[in-house]
Amino acid sequence: MSRPVMGPVRVGLLGMGTVGGGTVRVLRRNAGEIARRVGREIVIAQAAVRNPARLQGLDLGCLVTSDPFAVVRNPEIDVVVEVMGGIEPARSLILEAIAAGKHVVTANKALLAEHGNVIFAAAQEQGVVVAFEAAVAGGIPIIKAIREGLAGNRIQWLAGIINGTSNYILTQMRAEAKDFPSALAEAQRLGYAEADPGLDIDGGDAAHKLTLLASIAFGIPVDFAHCHVEGIRNLDRVDVVYAEDLGYRIKLLGIAKRRADGVELRVHPTLIPERHLLASVEGPFNAVLVDGDAVGQTLYYGRGAGAEPTASAIVADLVDVARTLTADPSNRVPHLAFQPDCMSALPLLPMAAVESAYYLRIHAHNRPGVLAQVATVLAEHDISIEALVQKEAGAAADVPIVLLLHRCREGDLDAALARIQALPVVTRPVLRLRVEGLGESA
Ligand code: NDP
Ligand code: HSE
């Protein structure tokens, strides 16, 4: 039976930087394969950048304007791809595209984490798709895996390395003995970091992505404001070395866990056993471990940033959108995996309610009895020590004491740490990191 011939799907591209440029290349290079998958061509009909003069002389095969609203308002455009970044004007552009009945594909995790509920509700109302595979973990099809591949499961928890820049810095500190500032400079030079690298190293970017993952995993509204966020800025190379001595690696993890009383949603540097698969995820790579009641644990690994890995996700979304252009809107895969009227507002738990094992680095005067003072405070809060590392300090006035603590409630540790910090022998802020076994004993 021959297939009816349909015209191409016409795309309006907002932004032609790293991701937009990669998208143009992948769509062109794989045009034949893509048309075979969709049943029609996908073409870029118009694009917007801040400075079109930059693209002069390039054979882009489409109109380029500096006015992104002109693209959204172009009646010839079927799908808007937003790869500009930032909150405004991206938010207004996407809402206007939706109101005009256009489908949207975006890589903008910051926008969706902070304004996703409004955007998805508007899209639902208009019967259009807002696809966002590229917003989480670059080229890894993690959204599709959770939303569709694991749809038969009750997902219990997920944990992921979802910021390539931080992972690159931690890898450089451990494997190449680089210090933090030079590892960050290298990540920026290689193009992994956000325009504001604070989003990478302070955990915000990972928190944006985790917020979206938690929503599709548990069927809860997007709630970035309640995500606990700590980055890697305060880590020192000595922590990486101590962790290694204790049999662990430090990773910036995003963890979302469903409990009887609510949901834990947290991003923080975490010690994980060095034998764990996630411990060997190095450089700019990402990986997400998902625990479902039927399947058990599944692991998704790949490039989390960069032009073509991210374009891979954008183009996959375009293929999905193109295939559904003729489908009944009420029969589409819901944006956040669960039907919009079946979302549950589980409470997001405060960090004080979290249970974990811990790593502490305490700097104290180099004199007898210091360790006993620290141990006494911990014991009075029912917190026990699993291991201790104290390197020979010689005549140094100040020594680091590294402790590994058994699992306890974070609220109890907060109370103990306030007392330890106030001890006159303690000379600097105590560094506290969490230790997770991720399904194995920590
Ligand atoms: P870039 O800075 O490389 O590109 C941004 C593009 O948007 C540029 O072409 C810029 O124009 C254009 N642009 C920005 N503001 C406007 C505006 N007001 N009007 C018209 N054009 C505008 O960003 P990336 O490609 O790195 O990132 C894009 C999005 O993808 C962000 O949301 C980012 O978080 C996300 N993302 C990025 C990944 C990556 O690896 N880079 C991975 C996953 C997601 P001009 O060229 O003239 O400056
Ligand atoms: N800056 C981000 C990262 C880009 O390092 O992971 C991909 O989202």
Coordinates of C-alpha atoms and ligand atoms in Angstrom, one line a residue:
M1 CA 0.0 0.0 0.0
S2 CA 1.5 3.4 -0.9
R3 CA 1.8 6.1 1.7
P4 CA -0.1 9.4 1.1
V5 CA 2.5 12.1 0.2
M6 CA 2.5 14.9 2.9
G7 CA 4.3 18.2 2.8
P8 CA 7.3 18.7 5.1
V9 CA 6.9 19.6 8.8
R10 CA 8.0 23.2 9.1
V11 CA 10.1 24.1 12.1
G12 CA 10.8 27.6 13.5
L13 CA 14.2 27.5 15.4
L14 CA 14.7 30.0 18.2
G15 CA 18.5 30.1 18.8
M16 CA 21.3 28.8 16.7
G17 CA 24.1 28.5 19.2
T18 CA 25.6 25.2 20.5
V19 CA 22.3 23.2 20.5
G20 CA 20.5 25.0 17.7
G21 CA 23.6 24.7 15.4
G22 CA 23.8 21.0 16.3
T23 CA 20.2 20.6 15.5
V24 CA 20.6 22.1 12.0
R25 CA 23.5 19.8 11.3
V26 CA 21.8 16.6 12.5
L27 CA 18.6 17.4 10.7
R28 CA 20.5 17.9 7.5
R29 CA 22.9 15.0 7.8
N30 CA 20.2 12.5 8.6
A31 CA 17.4 14.0 6.6
G32 CA 16.8 10.8 4.6
E33 CA 16.7 8.5 7.7
I34 CA 14.4 11.0 9.5
A35 CA 12.0 11.2 6.6
R36 CA 11.9 7.4 6.5
R37 CA 11.0 7.3 10.1
V38 CA 8.4 10.1 10.0
G39 CA 6.9 9.6 6.6
R40 CA 7.6 13.2 5.7
E41 CA 10.5 15.6 5.8
I42 CA 11.3 17.9 8.7
V43 CA 12.7 21.3 7.5
I44 CA 13.8 24.5 9.3
A45 CA 11.7 27.2 7.7
Q46 CA 12.8 30.1 9.8
A47 CA 15.3 30.8 12.6
A48 CA 16.0 33.6 15.1
V49 CA 19.3 34.6 16.6
R50 CA 20.3 37.8 18.4
N51 CA 22.9 38.7 15.8
P52 CA 22.0 37.4 12.3
A53 CA 25.1 39.0 10.8
R54 CA 27.1 36.3 12.5
L55 CA 25.5 33.7 10.2
Q56 CA 26.0 35.7 6.9
G57 CA 27.5 33.6 4.1
L58 CA 26.4 30.3 5.6
D59 CA 24.1 28.2 3.5
L60 CA 21.3 27.7 6.1
G61 CA 18.5 27.2 3.6
C62 CA 16.1 29.3 5.7
L63 CA 15.2 32.8 6.7
V64 CA 17.1 34.2 9.7
T65 CA 15.7 37.1 11.8
S66 CA 16.7 38.8 15.0
D67 CA 13.0 38.9 16.1
P68 CA 12.0 35.5 17.7
F69 CA 8.4 36.6 17.9
A70 CA 8.3 36.9 14.1
V71 CA 9.1 33.1 14.0
V72 CA 6.4 32.2 16.5
R73 CA 3.9 34.4 14.6
N74 CA 4.8 32.9 11.2
P75 CA 1.7 31.0 10.1
E76 CA 3.8 28.7 8.0
I77 CA 5.5 27.2 11.1
D78 CA 4.1 24.0 12.5
V79 CA 6.6 23.4 15.4
V80 CA 8.7 25.9 17.4
V81 CA 12.1 24.7 18.7
E82 CA 13.3 26.9 21.6
V83 CA 17.0 26.6 22.1
M84 CA 17.8 30.2 23.2
G85 CA 17.9 29.5 27.0
G86 CA 16.9 31.9 29.8
I87 CA 13.5 32.6 31.2
E88 CA 12.4 35.7 29.2
P89 CA 11.7 36.0 26.3
A90 CA 11.7 32.2 26.1
R91 CA 8.7 31.9 28.4
S92 CA 6.5 34.4 26.5
L93 CA 7.6 32.9 23.1
I94 CA 6.6 29.4 24.2
L95 CA 3.3 30.6 25.6
E96 CA 2.5 32.5 22.4
A97 CA 3.4 29.5 20.2
I98 CA 1.1 27.3 22.3
A99 CA -1.7 29.9 22.1
A100 CA -1.3 29.9 18.3
G101 CA -1.7 26.1 18.3
K102 CA 1.9 25.3 17.5
H103 CA 3.8 22.4 19.1
V104 CA 7.0 23.2 21.0
V105 CA 10.3 21.4 21.5
T106 CA 12.6 22.9 24.1
A107 CA 16.0 22.2 25.9
N108 CA 15.3 24.8 28.5
K109 CA 15.4 23.0 31.8
A110 CA 15.5 26.3 33.9
L111 CA 12.3 27.5 32.3
L112 CA 10.4 24.2 32.6
A113 CA 11.6 23.7 36.2
E114 CA 10.4 27.1 37.2
H115 CA 7.4 27.7 35.0
G116 CA 6.6 24.1 33.7
N117 CA 3.2 23.8 35.4
V118 CA 1.8 26.9 33.6
I119 CA 3.4 25.9 30.3
F120 CA 2.1 22.3 30.4
A121 CA -1.4 23.4 31.4
A122 CA -1.5 25.8 28.5
A123 CA -0.3 23.1 26.1
Q124 CA -2.9 20.7 27.4
E125 CA -5.6 23.3 27.0
Q126 CA -4.6 23.9 23.4
G127 CA -4.0 20.3 22.6
V128 CA -0.4 20.8 21.6
V129 CA 2.8 19.0 22.6
V130 CA 5.6 20.6 24.6
A131 CA 8.5 18.1 24.3
F132 CA 11.6 18.4 26.5
E133 CA 13.8 15.4 26.1
A134 CA 16.9 17.6 25.6
A135 CA 16.3 19.4 28.9
V136 CA 17.5 16.5 31.0
A137 CA 20.7 14.6 30.5
G138 CA 21.5 15.8 27.0
G139 CA 21.4 12.9 24.6
I140 CA 20.2 10.2 27.0
P141 CA 16.5 9.5 26.3
I142 CA 15.7 9.5 30.0
I143 CA 12.4 11.3 29.7
K144 CA 11.1 8.7 27.2
A145 CA 12.4 5.8 29.2
I146 CA 10.7 6.9 32.4
R147 CA 7.5 8.2 30.8
E148 CA 6.9 5.4 28.4
G149 CA 9.4 2.5 28.9
L150 CA 8.8 2.3 32.6
A151 CA 5.1 3.2 32.5
G152 CA 4.2 -0.2 34.1
N153 CA 6.2 0.5 37.2
R154 CA 5.7 2.3 40.5
I155 CA 9.0 4.2 40.6
Q156 CA 10.5 4.2 44.1
W157 CA 13.5 6.4 43.6
L158 CA 16.0 7.7 41.0
A159 CA 19.5 9.0 41.4
G160 CA 21.6 10.6 38.7
I161 CA 24.7 12.4 37.7
I162 CA 22.9 15.0 35.6
N163 CA 25.4 17.9 35.4
G164 CA 28.3 17.2 33.0
T165 CA 30.4 20.2 34.1
S166 CA 30.4 19.2 37.8
N167 CA 31.2 15.6 36.9
Y168 CA 34.0 16.8 34.7
I169 CA 35.5 18.9 37.5
L170 CA 35.3 16.1 40.0
T171 CA 36.9 13.7 37.6
Q172 CA 39.7 16.2 36.9
M173 CA 40.3 16.7 40.6
R174 CA 40.5 13.0 41.2
A175 CA 42.2 11.5 38.2
E176 CA 44.4 14.4 37.1
A177 CA 45.0 16.0 40.6
K178 CA 43.7 19.3 39.2
D179 CA 42.5 21.9 41.7
F180 CA 38.9 23.2 41.5
P181 CA 39.5 26.6 39.7
S182 CA 41.6 25.1 36.9
A183 CA 39.2 22.2 36.4
L184 CA 36.3 24.7 36.1
A185 CA 38.2 26.8 33.6
E186 CA 38.9 23.7 31.5
A187 CA 35.2 22.7 31.6
Q188 CA 34.3 26.2 30.4
R189 CA 36.9 26.1 27.6
L190 CA 35.4 22.7 26.4
G191 CA 31.9 24.3 26.3
Y192 CA 30.3 22.1 29.0
A193 CA 29.4 24.9 31.4
E194 CA 26.3 27.1 31.3
A195 CA 26.8 30.8 30.4
D196 CA 26.6 31.3 34.1
P197 CA 28.8 28.5 35.5
G198 CA 27.3 29.1 39.0
L199 CA 24.3 27.1 37.7
D200 CA 26.6 24.1 37.2
I201 CA 28.9 24.3 40.3
D202 CA 26.2 25.4 42.8
G203 CA 23.8 22.6 41.7
G204 CA 21.0 24.7 40.2
D205 CA 21.2 23.1 36.8
A206 CA 21.1 19.6 38.3
A207 CA 18.2 20.7 40.5
H208 CA 16.3 22.0 37.4
K209 CA 16.7 18.6 35.8
L210 CA 15.9 16.6 38.9
T211 CA 12.7 18.6 39.4
L212 CA 11.5 17.5 36.0
L213 CA 12.5 13.9 36.5
A214 CA 10.7 13.7 39.8
S215 CA 7.6 15.0 38.3
I216 CA 7.4 12.4 35.5
A217 CA 8.6 9.6 37.9
F218 CA 6.0 10.2 40.6
G219 CA 3.2 12.1 38.9
I220 CA 3.7 15.3 41.0
P221 CA 3.6 18.9 39.9
V222 CA 7.0 20.5 39.0
D223 CA 8.2 22.1 42.2
F224 CA 11.7 23.5 41.9
A225 CA 11.3 25.8 44.9
H226 CA 11.3 22.8 47.3
C227 CA 14.3 21.0 45.8
H228 CA 17.3 21.1 48.2
V229 CA 20.3 22.3 46.3
E230 CA 24.0 22.1 47.2
G231 CA 26.8 22.3 44.7
I232 CA 30.5 21.3 44.6
R233 CA 31.9 24.8 45.1
N234 CA 33.1 24.1 48.7
L235 CA 34.8 20.8 47.9
D236 CA 38.5 20.6 48.1
R237 CA 40.8 18.1 46.4
V238 CA 41.5 16.7 49.9
D239 CA 37.9 15.6 50.1
V240 CA 38.3 13.7 46.9
V241 CA 41.4 12.0 48.2
Y242 CA 39.9 11.2 51.7
A243 CA 36.8 9.8 50.0
E244 CA 39.1 7.6 47.9
D245 CA 41.0 6.4 51.0
L246 CA 37.7 5.3 52.5
G247 CA 36.6 3.4 49.3
Y248 CA 34.3 6.1 47.9
R249 CA 34.0 8.6 45.0
I250 CA 32.4 12.0 45.3
K251 CA 29.6 12.7 42.7
L252 CA 27.1 15.5 42.4
L253 CA 24.0 13.5 42.6
G254 CA 20.3 14.4 42.1
I255 CA 18.2 12.1 44.2
A256 CA 14.4 11.8 44.2
K257 CA 12.9 9.3 46.5
R258 CA 9.3 8.4 47.2
R259 CA 8.5 7.8 50.9
A260 CA 5.2 7.0 52.8
D261 CA 5.2 10.6 54.1
G262 CA 6.3 12.5 51.0
V263 CA 9.1 12.9 48.5
E264 CA 12.7 13.7 49.0
L265 CA 14.1 15.9 46.3
R266 CA 17.8 16.8 46.7
V267 CA 21.0 17.7 44.9
H268 CA 24.2 17.5 46.8
P269 CA 27.8 16.1 46.5
T270 CA 27.6 12.5 47.6
L271 CA 30.1 9.8 48.5
I272 CA 29.1 6.6 46.7
P273 CA 31.0 3.2 46.9
E274 CA 33.8 3.1 44.3
R275 CA 32.5 -0.2 43.1
H276 CA 29.1 1.2 42.2
L277 CA 28.5 1.6 38.4
L278 CA 27.7 5.4 38.9
A279 CA 31.2 5.8 40.4
S280 CA 32.8 5.0 37.1
V281 CA 30.8 7.7 35.2
E282 CA 33.5 10.1 34.4
G283 CA 34.1 13.5 32.7
P284 CA 31.1 15.2 31.0
F285 CA 29.1 12.0 30.9
N286 CA 25.7 11.6 32.7
A287 CA 24.0 8.6 34.1
V288 CA 20.6 8.1 35.8
L289 CA 19.7 5.1 37.9
V290 CA 16.0 4.4 38.2
D291 CA 14.4 1.9 40.6
G292 CA 11.0 0.6 39.6
D293 CA 9.0 -2.0 41.6
A294 CA 8.6 -4.4 38.6
V295 CA 11.9 -4.0 36.7
G296 CA 14.2 -3.3 39.6
Q297 CA 17.1 -1.0 38.8
T298 CA 17.8 0.3 35.3
L299 CA 20.7 2.5 34.3
Y300 CA 20.9 5.1 31.5
Y301 CA 24.3 6.4 30.5
G302 CA 25.6 8.8 27.8
R303 CA 26.7 12.3 26.9
G304 CA 24.9 14.8 29.0
A305 CA 25.9 18.0 27.1
G306 CA 27.3 19.2 23.9
A307 CA 25.9 20.2 20.4
E308 CA 25.1 16.9 18.7
P309 CA 24.2 14.8 21.8
T310 CA 21.7 17.4 22.8
A311 CA 20.5 17.8 19.1
S312 CA 19.9 14.0 19.1
A313 CA 17.3 14.6 21.8
I314 CA 15.8 17.6 20.0
V315 CA 15.4 15.8 16.8
A316 CA 13.9 12.7 18.5
D317 CA 11.3 15.1 20.0
L318 CA 10.7 16.6 16.5
V319 CA 10.2 13.1 15.1
D320 CA 7.7 12.3 17.9
V321 CA 5.8 15.6 17.3
A322 CA 5.8 15.1 13.6
R323 CA 4.3 11.6 14.0
T324 CA 1.6 12.9 16.4
L325 CA 0.6 15.9 14.2
T326 CA -2.4 14.0 13.0
A327 CA -3.2 12.1 16.3
D328 CA -6.1 12.9 18.6
P329 CA -4.7 15.2 21.3
S330 CA -6.5 13.3 24.1
N331 CA -4.7 10.1 23.1
R332 CA -1.2 11.5 23.3
V333 CA 1.4 10.6 26.0
P334 CA 0.8 13.1 28.8
H335 CA 3.5 15.8 29.2
L336 CA 4.4 14.8 32.7
A337 CA 3.7 11.0 32.2
F338 CA 0.5 11.0 34.3
Q339 CA -2.9 12.3 33.1
P340 CA -3.2 15.9 34.2
D341 CA -6.2 15.3 36.4
C342 CA -4.4 12.4 38.1
M343 CA -1.4 14.2 39.5
S344 CA -1.0 13.9 43.3
A345 CA 0.5 16.7 45.4
L346 CA 2.7 14.6 47.6
P347 CA 4.5 16.8 50.2
L348 CA 8.2 17.5 49.5
L349 CA 10.1 16.6 52.7
P350 CA 12.6 19.0 54.4
M351 CA 16.2 17.8 54.6
A352 CA 15.9 17.4 58.4
A353 CA 13.7 14.3 57.6
V354 CA 16.2 12.7 55.3
E355 CA 18.2 9.7 56.5
S356 CA 21.7 9.1 55.2
A357 CA 25.2 8.2 56.2
Y358 CA 27.6 11.1 56.3
Y359 CA 31.2 12.2 55.8
L360 CA 32.5 15.1 58.0
R361 CA 35.7 17.1 57.5
I362 CA 36.4 19.0 60.8
H363 CA 39.4 21.3 61.2
A364 CA 40.5 21.6 64.8
H365 CA 43.5 22.6 67.0
N366 CA 46.2 19.9 66.9
R367 CA 46.0 18.9 70.6
P368 CA 45.0 15.9 72.7
G369 CA 41.3 15.4 73.5
V370 CA 39.8 17.1 70.5
L371 CA 38.5 13.9 69.0
A372 CA 37.0 12.9 72.3
Q373 CA 35.0 16.2 72.4
V374 CA 33.6 15.6 68.9
A375 CA 32.8 11.9 69.6
T376 CA 31.0 12.9 72.8
V377 CA 28.7 15.4 71.0
L378 CA 27.9 12.8 68.3
A379 CA 27.2 10.1 70.9
E380 CA 24.8 12.5 72.8
H381 CA 22.8 12.7 69.6
D382 CA 22.9 8.9 69.1
I383 CA 25.1 9.2 66.1
S384 CA 27.8 6.6 65.7
I385 CA 31.2 6.8 63.9
E386 CA 32.0 4.1 61.3
A387 CA 35.5 5.2 60.3
L388 CA 38.0 7.9 61.1
V389 CA 40.9 9.3 59.1
Q390 CA 43.5 11.6 60.7
K391 CA 46.7 12.0 58.8
E392 CA 50.0 12.7 60.6
A393 CA 49.9 16.5 61.2
G394 CA 53.4 16.9 62.7
A395 CA 53.7 20.4 64.2
A396 CA 50.8 21.9 62.3
A397 CA 48.5 24.0 64.5
D398 CA 45.3 22.9 62.7
V399 CA 44.5 19.3 61.6
P400 CA 41.7 17.9 59.5
I401 CA 39.7 15.1 61.1
V402 CA 37.6 13.1 58.6
L403 CA 34.8 11.0 60.0
L404 CA 32.4 8.6 58.3
L405 CA 29.1 8.3 60.2
H406 CA 26.6 5.5 60.2
R407 CA 23.1 6.4 59.0
C408 CA 21.2 8.9 61.1
R409 CA 18.4 11.5 60.7
E410 CA 19.8 14.7 59.2
G411 CA 17.9 16.8 61.8
D412 CA 19.9 15.0 64.5
L413 CA 23.1 15.6 62.7
D414 CA 22.2 19.3 62.2
A415 CA 21.8 19.6 66.0
A416 CA 25.1 17.8 66.7
L417 CA 27.0 19.9 64.0
A418 CA 25.8 23.1 65.6
R419 CA 27.4 22.1 68.8
I420 CA 30.6 20.8 67.2
Q421 CA 31.0 24.0 65.2
A422 CA 30.7 26.0 68.4
L423 CA 33.5 24.0 70.2
P424 CA 36.4 26.4 70.8
V425 CA 38.9 23.8 69.3
V426 CA 37.1 23.8 65.9
T427 CA 38.8 26.3 63.6
R428 CA 36.8 26.3 60.3
P429 CA 33.3 25.5 59.1
V430 CA 32.7 21.8 59.2
L431 CA 32.2 20.2 55.8
R432 CA 29.4 17.7 55.7
L433 CA 28.7 15.4 52.7
R434 CA 26.1 12.7 52.4
V435 CA 27.0 9.0 51.7
E436 CA 24.6 6.8 49.7
G437 CA 24.8 3.2 48.9
L438 CA 22.2 3.5 46.1
G439 CA 20.7 0.1 46.7
E440 CA 23.9 -1.4 48.1
S441 CA 24.9 -0.9 51.7
A442 CA 26.8 2.4 51.9
Ligands
NDP1 P1 24.0 29.3 23.2 O1 24.3 30.5 24.0 O2 25.1 28.6 22.5 O3 22.9 29.7 22.0 C1 21.9 30.5 22.3 C2 21.3 31.0 20.9 O4 20.1 31.7 21.2 C3 22.2 31.9 20.1 O5 22.1 31.6 18.8 C4 21.6 33.3 20.4 O6 21.9 34.2 19.4 C5 20.2 33.0 20.5 N1 19.4 33.9 21.4 C6 19.5 34.1 22.7 N2 18.7 35.1 23.1 C7 18.0 35.5 22.0 C8 17.0 36.5 21.8 N3 16.5 37.2 22.7 N4 16.6 36.6 20.5 C9 17.0 35.9 19.5 N5 18.0 34.9 19.7 C10 18.5 34.8 20.9 O7 23.2 28.3 24.1 P2 23.1 26.7 24.1 O8 22.8 26.3 22.7 O9 24.2 26.1 24.8 O10 21.8 26.4 25.0 C11 20.5 26.6 24.6 C12 19.5 26.0 25.5 O11 19.8 24.6 25.6 C13 19.6 26.5 27.0 O12 18.4 26.5 27.6 C14 20.5 25.4 27.6 O13 20.4 25.3 29.0 C15 20.0 24.2 26.9 N6 20.9 23.0 26.9 C16 22.2 23.2 26.5 C17 23.1 22.1 26.4 C18 24.5 22.3 26.0 O14 25.2 21.3 26.0 N7 24.9 23.5 25.5 C19 22.6 20.8 26.8 C20 21.2 20.7 27.2 C21 20.4 21.8 27.2 P3 23.3 34.6 18.9 O15 23.9 33.4 18.2 O16 23.2 35.8 18.0 O17 24.1 35.0 20.2
HSE2 N1 25.8 22.8 31.6 C1 25.1 21.6 31.5 C2 25.9 20.5 32.0 C3 24.8 21.4 30.0 O1 27.1 20.7 32.3 O2 25.4 19.4 32.2 C4 23.8 20.3 29.7 O3 22.6 20.5 30.3

